[in-house]
Amino acid sequence: REERRRGDELAIEDALAHGVTTAQDNSDWQDFLIYEEMEREGKLHLRISEWLPFASPLPELKAHRAHHDANDLMLHTGMLKGFMDGSLGSRTAAMKQPYSDDPKNTGLPQYTQDRLNAMTMERAKAGFQIGFHAIGDRAVSMALDALSQPGVPVTARNRVEHAQVVDAADFAKFKKLGVIASMQPNHLITDVNWVTERIGPERAKGAYAWKRFLDVGVPLAFGTDYP
């Protein structure tokens, strides 16, 4: 616990040293309890919105949401983070067609569509904002399908995290569903060296497509993915 506290203190100090005053965090629940302790001591100087795991049981998610004052602007729980797939670098991002440099591989989706839809509906009805980690075009489509169900509010500011490769037909779905594209421009700095080899030139046209999102009126939220 002492090591966790020191690690959190160092991370917060690093953020503040770079002028970052507010962060969305995807750490463990035990870290949230550390932040809470720091706040009680008057030592929390970074505003934190803590994400909760989409895959956790709904009663646990409700209990964690109720644990702390939702109106506390310094510290509160935020959206649910769900993982649809892996990464392009490891060829585990879920793709609709095989990887150009690995023809037998289409990645590793983490849910069936039916299971994902059921969990999404259950959590949306409970009033949670949802953010899906989705890198490949298949993962992005699965996330949008889940968020397109009746009863999932378009006003919830639901998000697709990363959205690195998007099928041409799905850009309009983002707009229709009010889904935010939460992307990390710094990923392109490394991926540009191999992304065309990995997925081919045609699919690469729908990769890191910030301007295309803006052109169809989809809000962009840029972040760092910084550990």
PDB file of C-alpha atoms in Angstrom, residues 9-146:
ATOM      1  CA  GLU A   9       2.131  10.718  -5.640  1.00  0.00           C
ATOM      2  CA  LEU A  10       4.943  10.572  -8.208  1.00  0.00           C
ATOM      3  CA  ALA A  11       2.477  10.262 -11.113  1.00  0.00           C
ATOM      4  CA  ILE A  12       0.466  13.241  -9.863  1.00  0.00           C
ATOM      5  CA  GLU A  13       3.624  15.305  -9.349  1.00  0.00           C
ATOM      6  CA  ASP A  14       4.690  14.492 -12.921  1.00  0.00           C
ATOM      7  CA  ALA A  15       1.325  15.598 -14.327  1.00  0.00           C
ATOM      8  CA  LEU A  16       1.377  18.872 -12.385  1.00  0.00           C
ATOM      9  CA  ALA A  17       4.985  19.555 -13.401  1.00  0.00           C
ATOM     10  CA  HIS A  18       3.853  19.483 -17.035  1.00  0.00           C
ATOM     11  CA  GLY A  19       0.880  21.779 -16.475  1.00  0.00           C
ATOM     12  CA  VAL A  20      -1.742  19.025 -16.421  1.00  0.00           C
ATOM     13  CA  THR A  21      -4.400  19.901 -13.849  1.00  0.00           C
ATOM     14  CA  THR A  22      -7.091  17.340 -14.730  1.00  0.00           C
ATOM     15  CA  ALA A  23      -6.763  13.686 -15.707  1.00  0.00           C
ATOM     16  CA  GLN A  24      -8.949  10.737 -16.592  1.00  0.00           C
ATOM     17  CA  ASP A  25      -7.421   7.682 -14.988  1.00  0.00           C
ATOM     18  CA  ASN A  26      -7.760   3.947 -15.623  1.00  0.00           C
ATOM     19  CA  SER A  27      -6.023   2.594 -12.513  1.00  0.00           C
ATOM     20  CA  ASP A  28      -7.203   0.067  -9.920  1.00  0.00           C
ATOM     21  CA  TRP A  29      -9.921   0.748  -7.377  1.00  0.00           C
ATOM     22  CA  GLN A  30      -7.183   0.673  -4.737  1.00  0.00           C
ATOM     23  CA  ASP A  31      -5.653   3.731  -6.404  1.00  0.00           C
ATOM     24  CA  PHE A  32      -8.975   5.559  -6.160  1.00  0.00           C
ATOM     25  CA  LEU A  33      -8.966   4.863  -2.423  1.00  0.00           C
ATOM     26  CA  ILE A  34      -5.459   6.356  -2.237  1.00  0.00           C
ATOM     27  CA  TYR A  35      -6.635   9.476  -4.083  1.00  0.00           C
ATOM     28  CA  GLU A  36      -9.545   9.683  -1.675  1.00  0.00           C
ATOM     29  CA  GLU A  37      -7.182   9.502   1.279  1.00  0.00           C
ATOM     30  CA  MET A  38      -4.989  12.224  -0.233  1.00  0.00           C
ATOM     31  CA  GLU A  39      -8.036  14.426  -0.758  1.00  0.00           C
ATOM     32  CA  ARG A  40      -9.059  14.056   2.890  1.00  0.00           C
ATOM     33  CA  GLU A  41      -5.532  15.102   3.871  1.00  0.00           C
ATOM     34  CA  GLY A  42      -5.633  18.144   1.584  1.00  0.00           C
ATOM     35  CA  LYS A  43      -2.828  16.676  -0.551  1.00  0.00           C
ATOM     36  CA  LEU A  44      -4.673  15.887  -3.797  1.00  0.00           C
ATOM     37  CA  HIS A  45      -3.823  18.664  -6.246  1.00  0.00           C
ATOM     38  CA  LEU A  46      -4.864  16.983  -9.504  1.00  0.00           C
ATOM     39  CA  ARG A  47      -8.516  16.670 -10.535  1.00  0.00           C
ATOM     40  CA  ILE A  48      -9.184  13.007 -11.284  1.00  0.00           C
ATOM     41  CA  SER A  49     -12.064  11.242 -13.000  1.00  0.00           C
ATOM     42  CA  GLU A  50     -11.561   7.527 -12.354  1.00  0.00           C
ATOM     43  CA  TRP A  51     -12.737   5.020 -14.944  1.00  0.00           C
ATOM     44  CA  LEU A  52     -14.322   1.775 -13.778  1.00  0.00           C
ATOM     45  CA  PRO A  53     -13.991  -1.614 -15.552  1.00  0.00           C
ATOM     46  CA  PHE A  54     -16.859  -2.305 -17.955  1.00  0.00           C
ATOM     47  CA  ALA A  55     -16.436  -6.040 -17.309  1.00  0.00           C
ATOM     48  CA  SER A  56     -16.986  -5.772 -13.540  1.00  0.00           C
ATOM     49  CA  PRO A  57     -20.340  -7.012 -12.193  1.00  0.00           C
ATOM     50  CA  LEU A  58     -23.024  -4.340 -12.253  1.00  0.00           C
ATOM     51  CA  PRO A  59     -23.638  -4.397  -8.459  1.00  0.00           C
ATOM     52  CA  GLU A  60     -19.935  -3.725  -7.885  1.00  0.00           C
ATOM     53  CA  LEU A  61     -19.958  -0.852 -10.386  1.00  0.00           C
ATOM     54  CA  LYS A  62     -22.978   0.702  -8.686  1.00  0.00           C
ATOM     55  CA  ALA A  63     -21.345   0.350  -5.279  1.00  0.00           C
ATOM     56  CA  HIS A  64     -18.144   2.023  -6.475  1.00  0.00           C
ATOM     57  CA  ARG A  65     -20.104   4.854  -8.090  1.00  0.00           C
ATOM     58  CA  ALA A  66     -22.049   5.419  -4.864  1.00  0.00           C
ATOM     59  CA  HIS A  67     -18.911   5.252  -2.725  1.00  0.00           C
ATOM     60  CA  HIS A  68     -17.865   8.860  -3.410  1.00  0.00           C
ATOM     61  CA  ASP A  69     -19.796  12.087  -3.990  1.00  0.00           C
ATOM     62  CA  ALA A  70     -20.499  12.307  -7.730  1.00  0.00           C
ATOM     63  CA  ASN A  71     -20.561  16.109  -7.473  1.00  0.00           C
ATOM     64  CA  ASP A  72     -17.017  16.310  -6.116  1.00  0.00           C
ATOM     65  CA  LEU A  73     -15.196  18.066  -8.956  1.00  0.00           C
ATOM     66  CA  MET A  74     -11.810  17.143  -7.497  1.00  0.00           C
ATOM     67  CA  LEU A  75     -12.358  13.403  -7.471  1.00  0.00           C
ATOM     68  CA  HIS A  76     -15.134  11.187  -8.798  1.00  0.00           C
ATOM     69  CA  THR A  77     -15.757   8.033 -10.788  1.00  0.00           C
ATOM     70  CA  GLY A  78     -16.408   8.433 -14.500  1.00  0.00           C
ATOM     71  CA  MET A  79     -17.023   6.223 -17.485  1.00  0.00           C
ATOM     72  CA  LEU A  80     -16.760   2.459 -17.805  1.00  0.00           C
ATOM     73  CA  LYS A  81     -13.775   1.265 -19.827  1.00  0.00           C
ATOM     74  CA  GLY A  82     -14.292  -1.866 -21.903  1.00  0.00           C
ATOM     75  CA  PHE A  83     -11.773  -3.689 -24.090  1.00  0.00           C
ATOM     76  CA  MET A  84     -12.935  -4.857 -27.509  1.00  0.00           C
ATOM     77  CA  ASP A  85      -9.557  -6.072 -28.796  1.00  0.00           C
ATOM     78  CA  GLY A  86      -5.779  -5.712 -28.476  1.00  0.00           C
ATOM     79  CA  SER A  87      -3.368  -3.633 -30.559  1.00  0.00           C
ATOM     80  CA  LEU A  88      -2.176  -3.240 -34.132  1.00  0.00           C
ATOM     81  CA  GLY A  89       1.456  -3.654 -33.110  1.00  0.00           C
ATOM     82  CA  SER A  90       0.830  -7.142 -31.747  1.00  0.00           C
ATOM     83  CA  ARG A  91      -1.693  -8.012 -34.492  1.00  0.00           C
ATOM     84  CA  THR A  92      -4.382  -8.579 -31.857  1.00  0.00           C
ATOM     85  CA  ALA A  93      -6.599  -5.681 -32.962  1.00  0.00           C
ATOM     86  CA  ALA A  94      -9.833  -7.227 -34.274  1.00  0.00           C
ATOM     87  CA  MET A  95     -10.070  -6.752 -38.044  1.00  0.00           C
ATOM     88  CA  LYS A  96     -12.846  -7.522 -40.536  1.00  0.00           C
ATOM     89  CA  GLN A  97     -10.299  -8.990 -42.959  1.00  0.00           C
ATOM     90  CA  PRO A  98      -6.962 -10.699 -42.225  1.00  0.00           C
ATOM     91  CA  TYR A  99      -3.804  -8.712 -41.648  1.00  0.00           C
ATOM     92  CA  SER A 100      -1.962  -7.988 -44.868  1.00  0.00           C
ATOM     93  CA  ASP A 101       1.294  -9.298 -43.372  1.00  0.00           C
ATOM     94  CA  ASP A 102      -0.370 -12.211 -41.503  1.00  0.00           C
ATOM     95  CA  PRO A 103      -3.063 -13.651 -43.815  1.00  0.00           C
ATOM     96  CA  LYS A 104      -4.405 -16.226 -41.329  1.00  0.00           C
ATOM     97  CA  ASN A 105      -4.941 -13.724 -38.518  1.00  0.00           C
ATOM     98  CA  THR A 106      -7.858 -11.329 -37.930  1.00  0.00           C
ATOM     99  CA  GLY A 107      -7.028 -10.406 -34.338  1.00  0.00           C
ATOM    100  CA  LEU A 108      -8.636 -11.210 -31.005  1.00  0.00           C
ATOM    101  CA  PRO A 109     -12.097  -9.787 -30.279  1.00  0.00           C
ATOM    102  CA  GLN A 110     -12.861  -9.967 -26.563  1.00  0.00           C
ATOM    103  CA  TYR A 111     -16.646 -10.415 -26.802  1.00  0.00           C
ATOM    104  CA  THR A 112     -19.301 -11.967 -28.954  1.00  0.00           C
ATOM    105  CA  GLN A 113     -21.692  -9.325 -30.275  1.00  0.00           C
ATOM    106  CA  ASP A 114     -24.642 -10.737 -28.321  1.00  0.00           C
ATOM    107  CA  ARG A 115     -22.761 -10.716 -25.020  1.00  0.00           C
ATOM    108  CA  LEU A 116     -21.439  -7.229 -25.646  1.00  0.00           C
ATOM    109  CA  ASN A 117     -24.896  -5.920 -26.507  1.00  0.00           C
ATOM    110  CA  ALA A 118     -26.431  -7.377 -23.360  1.00  0.00           C
ATOM    111  CA  MET A 119     -23.745  -5.960 -21.073  1.00  0.00           C
ATOM    112  CA  THR A 120     -23.902  -2.565 -22.772  1.00  0.00           C
ATOM    113  CA  MET A 121     -27.663  -2.301 -22.398  1.00  0.00           C
ATOM    114  CA  GLU A 122     -27.512  -3.310 -18.753  1.00  0.00           C
ATOM    115  CA  ARG A 123     -24.877  -0.689 -17.947  1.00  0.00           C
ATOM    116  CA  ALA A 124     -26.436   2.046 -20.074  1.00  0.00           C
ATOM    117  CA  LYS A 125     -29.778   1.562 -18.330  1.00  0.00           C
ATOM    118  CA  ALA A 126     -27.957   1.957 -15.013  1.00  0.00           C
ATOM    119  CA  GLY A 127     -26.811   5.398 -16.151  1.00  0.00           C
ATOM    120  CA  PHE A 128     -23.156   4.729 -16.924  1.00  0.00           C
ATOM    121  CA  GLN A 129     -21.140   6.468 -19.618  1.00  0.00           C
ATOM    122  CA  ILE A 130     -19.276   3.856 -21.673  1.00  0.00           C
ATOM    123  CA  GLY A 131     -15.933   3.992 -23.450  1.00  0.00           C
ATOM    124  CA  PHE A 132     -14.781   1.065 -25.580  1.00  0.00           C
ATOM    125  CA  HIS A 133     -11.123   0.437 -26.365  1.00  0.00           C
ATOM    126  CA  ALA A 134     -11.379  -0.487 -30.047  1.00  0.00           C
ATOM    127  CA  ILE A 135      -8.371  -0.474 -32.363  1.00  0.00           C
ATOM    128  CA  GLY A 136      -9.353  -2.588 -35.375  1.00  0.00           C
ATOM    129  CA  ASP A 137     -12.242  -1.922 -37.763  1.00  0.00           C
ATOM    130  CA  ARG A 138     -14.131  -5.013 -36.555  1.00  0.00           C
ATOM    131  CA  ALA A 139     -13.781  -3.933 -32.918  1.00  0.00           C
ATOM    132  CA  VAL A 140     -14.974  -0.407 -33.759  1.00  0.00           C
ATOM    133  CA  SER A 141     -18.019  -1.799 -35.589  1.00  0.00           C
ATOM    134  CA  MET A 142     -18.846  -4.091 -32.665  1.00  0.00           C
ATOM    135  CA  ALA A 143     -18.641  -1.165 -30.249  1.00  0.00           C
ATOM    136  CA  LEU A 144     -20.907   0.982 -32.432  1.00  0.00           C
ATOM    137  CA  ASP A 145     -23.423  -1.859 -32.821  1.00  0.00           C
ATOM    138  CA  ALA A 146     -23.617  -2.205 -29.045  1.00  0.00           C
TER     139      ALA A 146
END
